[in-house]
Coordinates of C-alpha atoms and ligand atoms in Angstrom, one line a residue:
M1 CA 202.5 -5.8 38.1
T2 CA 200.2 -5.2 41.1
T3 CA 197.0 -7.1 41.7
T4 CA 193.8 -5.1 40.8
D5 CA 190.7 -5.8 42.7
T6 CA 188.2 -4.5 40.2
G7 CA 186.6 -7.9 39.5
I8 CA 186.5 -9.2 43.1
Q9 CA 183.2 -10.6 44.0
A10 CA 182.4 -12.1 47.4
G11 CA 179.9 -15.0 47.4
E12 CA 176.9 -16.1 49.4
Q13 CA 177.8 -16.6 53.1
R14 CA 174.8 -18.8 53.9
M15 CA 174.5 -22.5 53.5
L16 CA 171.3 -24.3 52.4
I17 CA 169.6 -26.8 54.7
D18 CA 166.0 -28.0 54.2
G19 CA 165.1 -25.3 51.8
E20 CA 166.4 -22.4 54.0
L21 CA 169.4 -20.3 53.4
Q22 CA 171.0 -20.0 56.9
L23 CA 174.0 -19.3 59.0
T24 CA 175.2 -21.7 61.6
D25 CA 173.9 -21.2 65.2
G26 CA 176.0 -18.5 66.8
G27 CA 176.9 -17.1 63.3
T28 CA 180.6 -18.2 63.2
L29 CA 182.2 -17.4 59.8
F30 CA 185.5 -18.3 58.2
D31 CA 187.6 -16.2 55.9
V32 CA 187.9 -16.6 52.1
E33 CA 191.1 -15.3 50.5
H34 CA 191.8 -14.2 46.9
P35 CA 194.9 -16.2 46.0
G36 CA 195.9 -13.5 43.5
S37 CA 196.6 -11.0 46.3
G38 CA 196.6 -13.1 49.5
Q39 CA 193.9 -10.8 50.9
V40 CA 190.8 -11.8 52.8
V41 CA 187.9 -10.9 50.6
G42 CA 184.9 -12.2 52.5
Q43 CA 183.5 -15.1 54.6
A44 CA 181.3 -18.1 54.6
T45 CA 179.3 -19.7 57.4
D46 CA 181.3 -22.3 59.3
A47 CA 178.9 -25.2 59.8
T48 CA 179.3 -27.7 62.6
V49 CA 178.9 -31.5 62.7
A50 CA 175.4 -30.8 64.1
D51 CA 174.5 -28.7 61.0
M52 CA 175.7 -31.5 58.8
A53 CA 173.5 -34.0 60.7
R54 CA 170.5 -31.6 60.1
A55 CA 171.3 -31.4 56.4
V56 CA 171.5 -35.2 56.1
G57 CA 168.2 -35.5 58.0
A58 CA 166.6 -33.1 55.6
A59 CA 168.0 -35.1 52.6
W60 CA 166.8 -38.3 54.1
R61 CA 163.3 -37.1 54.7
A62 CA 163.2 -35.7 51.2
S63 CA 164.4 -39.0 49.7
E64 CA 161.4 -40.7 51.5
N65 CA 159.2 -38.4 49.5
A66 CA 158.4 -40.6 46.6
N67 CA 157.5 -37.6 44.4
W68 CA 161.1 -36.5 43.7
A69 CA 162.3 -40.0 43.3
R70 CA 159.5 -41.0 40.8
D71 CA 158.5 -37.8 38.9
I72 CA 161.0 -37.6 36.1
E73 CA 159.2 -34.8 34.3
F74 CA 159.2 -32.7 37.5
R75 CA 163.0 -33.3 37.9
F76 CA 163.5 -32.3 34.3
H77 CA 161.5 -29.1 34.9
C78 CA 163.5 -28.2 38.0
L79 CA 166.9 -28.9 36.4
M80 CA 166.0 -26.9 33.3
Q81 CA 165.0 -24.0 35.7
L82 CA 168.4 -24.5 37.4
H83 CA 170.2 -24.3 34.0
D84 CA 168.4 -21.1 33.1
A85 CA 169.1 -19.6 36.5
L86 CA 172.8 -20.4 36.4
D87 CA 173.0 -18.9 32.9
R88 CA 171.4 -15.7 34.3
N89 CA 173.9 -15.6 37.1
K90 CA 176.9 -16.6 34.9
E91 CA 178.9 -13.4 35.2
R92 CA 178.6 -13.3 38.9
L93 CA 179.6 -16.9 39.2
R94 CA 182.6 -16.3 37.0
R95 CA 183.8 -13.4 39.2
V96 CA 183.2 -15.5 42.4
L97 CA 185.2 -18.3 40.8
V98 CA 188.2 -16.1 39.9
T99 CA 188.0 -14.4 43.3
E100 CA 188.2 -17.6 45.4
V101 CA 190.3 -19.9 43.0
G102 CA 192.5 -17.3 41.3
C103 CA 192.1 -19.0 37.9
P104 CA 192.6 -16.6 35.1
I105 CA 189.4 -15.0 33.8
S106 CA 190.5 -15.7 30.3
V107 CA 190.2 -19.4 30.8
T108 CA 187.0 -19.7 32.8
G109 CA 184.9 -21.0 29.9
A110 CA 185.6 -24.6 30.9
Q111 CA 184.7 -23.9 34.5
I112 CA 181.5 -21.8 33.9
E113 CA 180.0 -22.2 30.4
E114 CA 180.7 -25.9 30.2
P115 CA 179.2 -26.9 33.6
I116 CA 176.1 -24.8 32.9
A117 CA 175.7 -26.6 29.6
E118 CA 176.1 -29.9 31.4
V119 CA 173.1 -29.2 33.6
K120 CA 171.0 -29.2 30.5
H121 CA 172.7 -32.3 29.2
W122 CA 172.0 -34.2 32.4
A123 CA 168.4 -33.1 32.4
E124 CA 167.9 -34.3 28.9
H125 CA 170.0 -37.5 29.4
G126 CA 167.9 -38.3 32.5
R127 CA 164.6 -37.7 30.8
N128 CA 165.5 -40.1 28.0
F129 CA 167.1 -42.8 30.1
E130 CA 165.4 -46.2 30.0
Y131 CA 164.6 -46.8 33.7
L132 CA 162.8 -50.1 33.1
V133 CA 164.4 -52.7 30.8
D134 CA 162.7 -55.9 29.9
T135 CA 165.5 -58.5 29.5
G136 CA 163.1 -61.2 28.2
I137 CA 162.5 -64.8 29.3
H138 CA 165.2 -66.7 31.3
Q139 CA 165.2 -70.4 31.9
T140 CA 165.6 -71.4 35.5
H141 CA 165.3 -74.7 37.3
L142 CA 161.9 -73.6 38.5
G143 CA 160.7 -72.9 35.0
P144 CA 160.8 -69.8 32.8
A145 CA 160.7 -66.3 34.2
R146 CA 160.6 -62.9 32.7
R147 CA 163.1 -60.5 34.2
K148 CA 162.9 -56.7 34.3
L149 CA 165.6 -54.3 35.4
S150 CA 164.3 -51.3 37.4
Y151 CA 166.8 -48.5 37.7
E152 CA 166.1 -46.6 40.9
P153 CA 167.7 -43.8 42.8
V154 CA 170.4 -44.9 45.3
G155 CA 168.9 -42.6 48.0
V156 CA 170.8 -39.9 49.8
V157 CA 174.0 -38.9 48.1
G158 CA 176.8 -37.0 49.9
A159 CA 179.0 -35.0 47.5
I160 CA 182.4 -33.8 48.7
T161 CA 184.3 -31.5 46.3
P162 CA 187.8 -30.0 46.1
W163 CA 189.0 -26.5 45.4
N164 CA 190.7 -26.7 42.0
V165 CA 187.7 -26.6 39.7
P166 CA 185.0 -26.1 42.3
F167 CA 182.0 -24.9 40.4
Y168 CA 182.5 -27.5 37.6
L169 CA 182.8 -30.3 40.2
N170 CA 179.9 -29.1 42.3
V171 CA 177.7 -29.4 39.2
A172 CA 179.4 -32.7 38.0
E173 CA 178.9 -34.4 41.3
T174 CA 175.4 -33.2 42.1
V175 CA 173.3 -32.6 39.0
P176 CA 173.4 -36.2 37.6
A177 CA 172.7 -37.5 41.1
L178 CA 169.6 -35.1 41.4
M179 CA 168.4 -36.0 37.9
A180 CA 168.6 -39.7 38.8
G181 CA 166.1 -39.0 41.6
N182 CA 168.5 -38.9 44.6
T183 CA 168.6 -36.2 47.3
V184 CA 172.0 -34.5 47.9
V185 CA 174.1 -32.9 50.5
L186 CA 177.0 -31.0 49.0
K187 CA 180.1 -30.2 51.1
P188 CA 182.3 -27.8 49.2
A189 CA 186.1 -27.4 50.0
Q190 CA 187.2 -25.0 52.7
L191 CA 189.2 -22.8 50.3
T192 CA 186.3 -22.4 47.8
P193 CA 183.0 -22.4 49.7
W194 CA 181.3 -19.8 47.5
S195 CA 181.1 -22.0 44.4
G196 CA 178.9 -24.2 46.5
T197 CA 176.9 -21.7 48.5
E198 CA 176.1 -19.7 45.3
L199 CA 174.7 -22.9 43.9
G200 CA 172.6 -23.3 47.0
R201 CA 171.3 -19.8 46.8
I202 CA 170.3 -20.1 43.2
V203 CA 168.6 -23.5 43.9
A204 CA 166.7 -21.9 46.8
E205 CA 165.7 -18.6 45.1
E206 CA 165.3 -19.5 41.5
T207 CA 164.1 -23.1 41.2
D208 CA 161.2 -25.4 42.4
I209 CA 163.6 -28.0 43.7
P210 CA 161.8 -29.0 46.9
A211 CA 163.1 -28.4 50.4
G212 CA 165.7 -31.0 51.5
V213 CA 166.4 -32.3 48.0
F214 CA 169.5 -30.2 47.6
N215 CA 171.5 -29.0 50.6
V216 CA 174.9 -27.2 50.8
V217 CA 177.0 -27.2 54.0
S218 CA 180.1 -25.0 54.0
S219 CA 182.6 -25.5 56.8
N220 CA 186.2 -24.9 57.6
A221 CA 186.5 -28.2 59.4
N222 CA 187.4 -31.5 57.8
E223 CA 185.3 -33.2 60.5
V224 CA 182.2 -31.9 58.8
G225 CA 183.0 -33.8 55.6
A226 CA 184.0 -36.8 57.6
A227 CA 180.6 -36.7 59.4
L228 CA 178.9 -36.8 56.0
S229 CA 181.0 -39.7 54.8
A230 CA 180.2 -41.7 58.0
D231 CA 176.5 -40.9 58.5
P232 CA 174.4 -44.1 58.2
R233 CA 171.6 -42.3 56.5
V234 CA 173.8 -41.5 53.5
D235 CA 173.6 -44.2 50.9
M236 CA 176.4 -43.0 48.6
I237 CA 179.4 -40.7 48.7
T238 CA 180.7 -39.1 45.5
F239 CA 184.1 -37.5 46.0
T240 CA 186.9 -35.7 44.1
G241 CA 190.1 -34.9 45.9
S242 CA 193.3 -36.4 47.2
T243 CA 194.0 -40.1 47.4
A244 CA 194.6 -39.7 51.2
T245 CA 191.2 -38.2 51.8
G246 CA 189.6 -40.8 49.4
R247 CA 191.1 -43.6 51.6
A248 CA 189.6 -41.9 54.7
I249 CA 186.2 -41.6 53.0
L250 CA 186.2 -45.3 51.9
A251 CA 187.1 -46.4 55.5
A252 CA 184.4 -44.2 57.0
G253 CA 181.8 -45.6 54.6
A254 CA 182.8 -49.2 55.3
A255 CA 180.8 -49.5 58.5
T256 CA 177.6 -49.0 56.5
V257 CA 178.9 -50.4 53.2
K258 CA 178.3 -47.2 51.4
K259 CA 178.5 -47.0 47.6
T260 CA 181.5 -44.8 47.0
L261 CA 182.5 -43.0 43.8
L262 CA 186.0 -41.6 44.0
E263 CA 188.1 -39.5 41.6
L264 CA 191.5 -39.2 43.3
G265 CA 195.0 -38.1 42.5
G266 CA 197.1 -38.7 39.4
K267 CA 200.7 -38.6 38.2
S268 CA 200.1 -39.1 34.6
A269 CA 202.8 -39.7 32.1
H270 CA 203.1 -38.3 28.6
I271 CA 205.1 -40.7 26.3
V272 CA 206.6 -38.7 23.5
L273 CA 207.7 -41.1 20.8
D274 CA 210.7 -40.6 18.6
D275 CA 208.5 -39.8 15.6
A276 CA 206.4 -37.2 17.4
H277 CA 206.1 -33.6 16.2
F278 CA 207.8 -31.9 19.1
G279 CA 206.9 -28.4 17.9
S280 CA 203.2 -29.0 18.5
A281 CA 203.2 -31.7 21.2
L282 CA 205.6 -30.1 23.7
P283 CA 204.3 -26.5 23.8
L284 CA 200.8 -28.0 24.3
A285 CA 202.2 -30.2 27.2
A286 CA 203.8 -27.0 28.7
M287 CA 200.5 -25.2 28.4
M288 CA 198.5 -28.0 30.1
A289 CA 201.0 -27.8 33.0
C290 CA 200.6 -24.1 33.5
V291 CA 197.1 -23.2 32.6
M292 CA 195.4 -24.2 35.9
S293 CA 198.7 -23.5 37.8
G294 CA 199.1 -27.3 37.5
Q295 CA 196.2 -27.8 39.8
S296 CA 194.6 -30.6 37.7
C297 CA 194.4 -34.2 38.6
I298 CA 194.5 -35.3 34.9
L299 CA 197.6 -33.3 34.0
P300 CA 200.3 -35.4 32.3
S301 CA 203.1 -34.0 34.5
R302 CA 205.8 -36.6 33.7
I303 CA 207.2 -36.1 30.2
L304 CA 209.1 -39.1 28.9
L305 CA 211.4 -38.2 26.0
P306 CA 213.3 -40.6 23.7
R307 CA 217.0 -40.3 24.5
S308 CA 217.8 -39.8 20.8
R309 CA 215.9 -36.5 20.8
Y310 CA 216.2 -35.6 24.5
D311 CA 218.1 -32.3 24.4
E312 CA 215.9 -31.1 21.6
G313 CA 212.7 -31.9 23.6
V314 CA 214.0 -30.2 26.8
A315 CA 214.8 -27.1 24.8
V316 CA 211.3 -26.9 23.3
L317 CA 209.7 -27.3 26.7
K318 CA 212.0 -24.7 28.3
A319 CA 211.1 -22.1 25.7
A320 CA 207.4 -22.8 26.0
M321 CA 207.5 -22.5 29.8
E322 CA 209.6 -19.4 29.9
N323 CA 207.1 -17.6 27.5
F324 CA 204.0 -18.7 29.3
P325 CA 201.8 -15.7 30.4
V326 CA 201.7 -15.8 34.2
G327 CA 200.1 -13.0 36.2
D328 CA 197.1 -11.4 37.7
P329 CA 194.1 -13.6 37.0
W330 CA 191.9 -10.5 36.2
T331 CA 194.1 -9.4 33.3
P332 CA 192.9 -10.6 29.9
G333 CA 195.4 -12.8 28.1
I334 CA 197.0 -14.1 31.4
M335 CA 196.7 -17.9 31.3
Q336 CA 198.4 -19.0 34.6
G337 CA 197.3 -17.4 37.9
P338 CA 198.5 -18.2 41.4
Q339 CA 198.4 -21.4 43.4
I340 CA 195.3 -21.6 45.6
S341 CA 197.0 -20.9 48.9
A342 CA 200.3 -20.1 50.7
A343 CA 200.4 -23.7 52.0
Q344 CA 199.8 -25.2 48.6
R345 CA 202.6 -23.1 47.0
Q346 CA 204.9 -24.1 49.8
K347 CA 204.2 -27.7 49.1
V348 CA 205.0 -27.2 45.4
L349 CA 208.2 -25.4 46.1
G350 CA 209.2 -28.1 48.6
L351 CA 208.6 -30.8 46.0
I352 CA 210.7 -28.9 43.4
A353 CA 213.5 -28.7 46.1
S354 CA 213.3 -32.4 46.8
G355 CA 213.6 -33.1 43.0
I356 CA 216.8 -31.0 42.8
E357 CA 218.2 -32.8 45.9
S358 CA 217.6 -36.2 44.4
G359 CA 219.6 -35.2 41.3
A360 CA 217.2 -33.5 38.9
R361 CA 218.4 -30.6 36.8
L362 CA 216.5 -27.3 37.2
V363 CA 216.1 -26.1 33.6
T364 CA 213.8 -23.2 34.3
G365 CA 211.6 -21.7 37.0
G366 CA 211.8 -23.2 40.5
G367 CA 210.7 -20.2 42.5
V368 CA 208.4 -17.2 42.8
P369 CA 208.1 -14.7 39.9
E370 CA 209.9 -11.5 40.9
N371 CA 207.2 -9.2 39.5
L372 CA 204.5 -11.0 41.5
P373 CA 205.5 -10.8 45.2
N374 CA 201.9 -10.7 46.5
G375 CA 199.6 -13.6 46.1
Y376 CA 200.7 -17.2 45.6
Y377 CA 202.3 -17.3 42.2
T378 CA 204.9 -19.9 41.1
Q379 CA 207.2 -19.8 38.1
P380 CA 206.5 -22.5 35.4
T381 CA 209.2 -25.0 36.3
L382 CA 211.0 -27.7 34.3
L383 CA 213.0 -30.4 35.9
A384 CA 215.1 -32.6 33.6
D385 CA 217.0 -35.9 34.2
V386 CA 214.4 -36.9 36.8
D387 CA 214.8 -40.4 38.4
P388 CA 211.5 -42.1 37.9
D389 CA 211.6 -43.5 41.5
C390 CA 212.3 -40.2 43.3
Q391 CA 209.6 -38.3 45.2
V392 CA 209.0 -35.6 42.6
A393 CA 208.3 -38.3 40.0
Q394 CA 206.1 -40.2 42.3
E395 CA 204.0 -37.6 44.2
E396 CA 201.3 -35.5 42.8
I397 CA 202.7 -31.9 42.7
F398 CA 199.6 -29.8 41.8
G399 CA 201.8 -27.0 40.6
P400 CA 203.1 -25.7 37.2
V401 CA 205.9 -28.2 37.1
L402 CA 206.9 -30.8 34.5
T403 CA 209.5 -33.5 35.1
V404 CA 211.4 -35.0 32.2
T405 CA 212.9 -38.5 32.1
P406 CA 214.7 -40.1 29.1
Y407 CA 213.9 -43.6 27.9
D408 CA 215.7 -45.9 25.4
N409 CA 212.8 -47.9 23.8
D410 CA 209.0 -48.2 23.9
D411 CA 209.0 -51.0 26.5
E412 CA 211.0 -48.9 28.9
A413 CA 208.7 -45.9 28.3
V414 CA 205.7 -48.0 29.1
A415 CA 207.4 -49.4 32.3
I416 CA 208.3 -45.9 33.5
A417 CA 204.7 -44.6 32.8
N418 CA 203.2 -47.5 34.8
N419 CA 205.7 -47.0 37.7
S420 CA 203.1 -45.2 39.8
I421 CA 200.5 -45.9 42.5
Y422 CA 198.2 -43.8 40.3
G423 CA 196.4 -44.6 37.1
L424 CA 194.2 -41.7 36.1
S425 CA 195.3 -40.5 32.7
G426 CA 198.1 -40.7 30.2
E427 CA 199.2 -39.2 26.9
V428 CA 201.1 -40.5 23.9
S429 CA 202.4 -38.4 21.0
G430 CA 203.7 -39.8 17.8
T431 CA 203.2 -39.6 14.0
D432 CA 202.5 -43.3 13.7
V433 CA 199.0 -43.4 15.3
D434 CA 198.8 -47.2 15.3
R435 CA 202.0 -47.5 17.3
A436 CA 200.8 -44.7 19.7
F437 CA 197.5 -46.5 20.1
A438 CA 199.2 -49.8 20.9
I439 CA 201.2 -48.0 23.6
A440 CA 198.0 -46.3 24.9
Q441 CA 196.5 -49.8 25.4
R442 CA 199.5 -50.8 27.5
M443 CA 199.2 -47.8 29.9
R444 CA 197.5 -48.8 33.2
T445 CA 195.3 -45.8 33.4
G446 CA 191.6 -44.9 33.0
N447 CA 192.1 -42.5 30.1
V448 CA 194.6 -41.7 27.5
T449 CA 195.0 -38.8 25.1
I450 CA 196.8 -39.4 21.7
N451 CA 198.3 -36.4 19.9
G452 CA 196.4 -33.9 22.0
K453 CA 193.0 -35.4 21.2
S454 CA 191.3 -35.2 24.5
H455 CA 189.7 -38.2 26.2
F456 CA 187.7 -35.9 28.5
G457 CA 184.1 -34.9 27.9
I458 CA 180.5 -35.3 29.2
A459 CA 179.6 -38.1 26.8
S460 CA 182.5 -40.4 27.7
P461 CA 183.2 -42.3 30.9
F462 CA 186.0 -40.9 33.0
G463 CA 187.6 -42.8 35.9
G464 CA 190.9 -43.9 37.3
T465 CA 192.5 -47.2 37.9
K466 CA 194.8 -48.2 40.8
Q467 CA 194.8 -45.5 43.6
S468 CA 193.3 -42.9 41.3
G469 CA 189.7 -43.9 41.9
L470 CA 186.6 -46.1 41.8
G471 CA 183.8 -45.8 39.3
Y472 CA 183.1 -43.3 36.5
R473 CA 181.8 -39.9 35.9
N474 CA 180.2 -38.8 32.6
G475 CA 178.6 -40.8 29.9
T476 CA 175.9 -43.3 30.4
H477 CA 178.2 -45.2 32.8
G478 CA 178.6 -42.0 34.9
Y479 CA 174.8 -41.5 35.1
A480 CA 174.2 -45.1 36.0
E481 CA 176.5 -44.7 39.0
Y482 CA 173.7 -42.7 40.7
L483 CA 171.2 -45.5 40.2
A484 CA 170.7 -48.9 41.8
I485 CA 169.5 -51.8 39.6
K486 CA 166.6 -53.8 41.0
T487 CA 166.1 -57.1 39.1
I488 CA 162.5 -58.3 39.2
G489 CA 161.5 -61.8 38.2
L490 CA 157.9 -62.1 37.1
P491 CA 155.6 -64.5 35.2
E492 CA 156.1 -64.7 31.4
Ligands
ADP501 P1 193.4 -31.0 49.8 O1 194.2 -31.8 50.7 O2 194.2 -30.6 48.6 O3 192.8 -29.8 50.4 P2 191.4 -32.9 50.0 O4 191.2 -34.1 49.2 O5 191.8 -33.1 51.4 O6 192.3 -31.9 49.3 O7 190.0 -32.2 50.1 C1 188.9 -32.4 49.2 C2 187.6 -32.3 50.0 O8 187.6 -33.3 51.0 C3 187.4 -31.0 50.8 O9 186.0 -30.6 50.6 C4 187.7 -31.3 52.2 O10 186.9 -30.5 53.1 C5 187.2 -32.8 52.3 N1 187.8 -33.6 53.3 C6 189.0 -33.5 53.9 N2 189.2 -34.4 54.8 C7 188.1 -35.2 54.8 C8 187.6 -36.4 55.5 N3 188.4 -37.0 56.4 N4 186.4 -36.9 55.3 C9 185.6 -36.3 54.3 N5 186.0 -35.2 53.6 C10 187.2 -34.6 53.9

């Protein structure tokens, strides 16, 4: 099959600083590729560290403007305008997303419709939030005192986002921060600048969000994100991306003790119990591994099978992966597109090779699909007999790859699952739900899915343990991350 370009849509080239859509001085642009074909399909402005400093300055001045921080009804009005504007732009946003990410158009609902709905959710959640809480009379050695908690914006929030689900994460990292009364500078990923610049264009052209409250700085240089994370005028960084970059951001913020919200890597395990229904649990596991080309931090990529049913499980996974619809992301029905870039696919293929070198058995896949020579496609890949300590079982792959490891009893399964520097998600499948739940409680992760029932959604806190992150997104906990609590003691 050859890649069609009928749906390709280049996005906005300009960034948004202090209310103005603009190119960097001198007009330098950087290229954006369509991963489905490997072709350059447009450009975005390549901001400098000086541009970032201007954006932070604009956000800082806007945060000093008490109106945005204090006027909840105005913020509600602006974010509902944003919701309606995004909805009007929905089909363009969808084409821009498929163009720069290469995700199949058939599975864009979670990356377009859901985040647009989330804008409305956060507007309503923020409007109803109790920003002043009277905690009653407290006895102190100086006599009784009433205490009130005042929830106030943190200030200037820097949002740094990755390329795997860029529009969703641009919304998830900035909209609750804005509704909570903060001002924001968004730095989208190099490979996917348009899901950020489009948001900037829509904010500038179709909402009353004041100048400086929301800024978007696109750049091809990591130094520009680093400058945002080190700027003393930035009060908080919210970041989704690799653990290595998360460590750098945490270190950069240390000098000014910045509040830091991090969603980092994962290497989640799926414990399949001996009483599990393999015919439903394992095809679903294969689908989760392939549907975003494996480019998901919460993907349970380590399948742990009971030795008593090991061959049966490997066979079900093999069949599901071999029948998975991989191809051109514009073709309806395709569910796995390309990897985001040549470098990323090379990394995936290298990790598969390292797995085979360390003794894993290649059951299916392992290379580039023959019928897809252009673009950055990878075959759905199953590695069995994987040593839990080897590189491919320890490093995040971010490709359509599942590793399979046998275990002999529940304790061993839990020990293998917890043998990781990461602690983002996990999964347990089994007919006895009480037993599965007890195992879920022993997994050292922030989230667990049992029998395919997702832990993930806007109403529930989502965060990682160990080196998978700090803090929470979603739910009331996630909203409160963008607020500082001021405790005020006052007369009874
Ligand atoms: P990947 O390595 O897969 O590209 P990263 O976690 O490095 O993913 O990138 C996520 C985001 O972090 C991108 O927007 C990128 O520009 C940004 N980034 C990369 N390096 C730094 C850094 N040192 N400081 C701040 N942001 C950075």
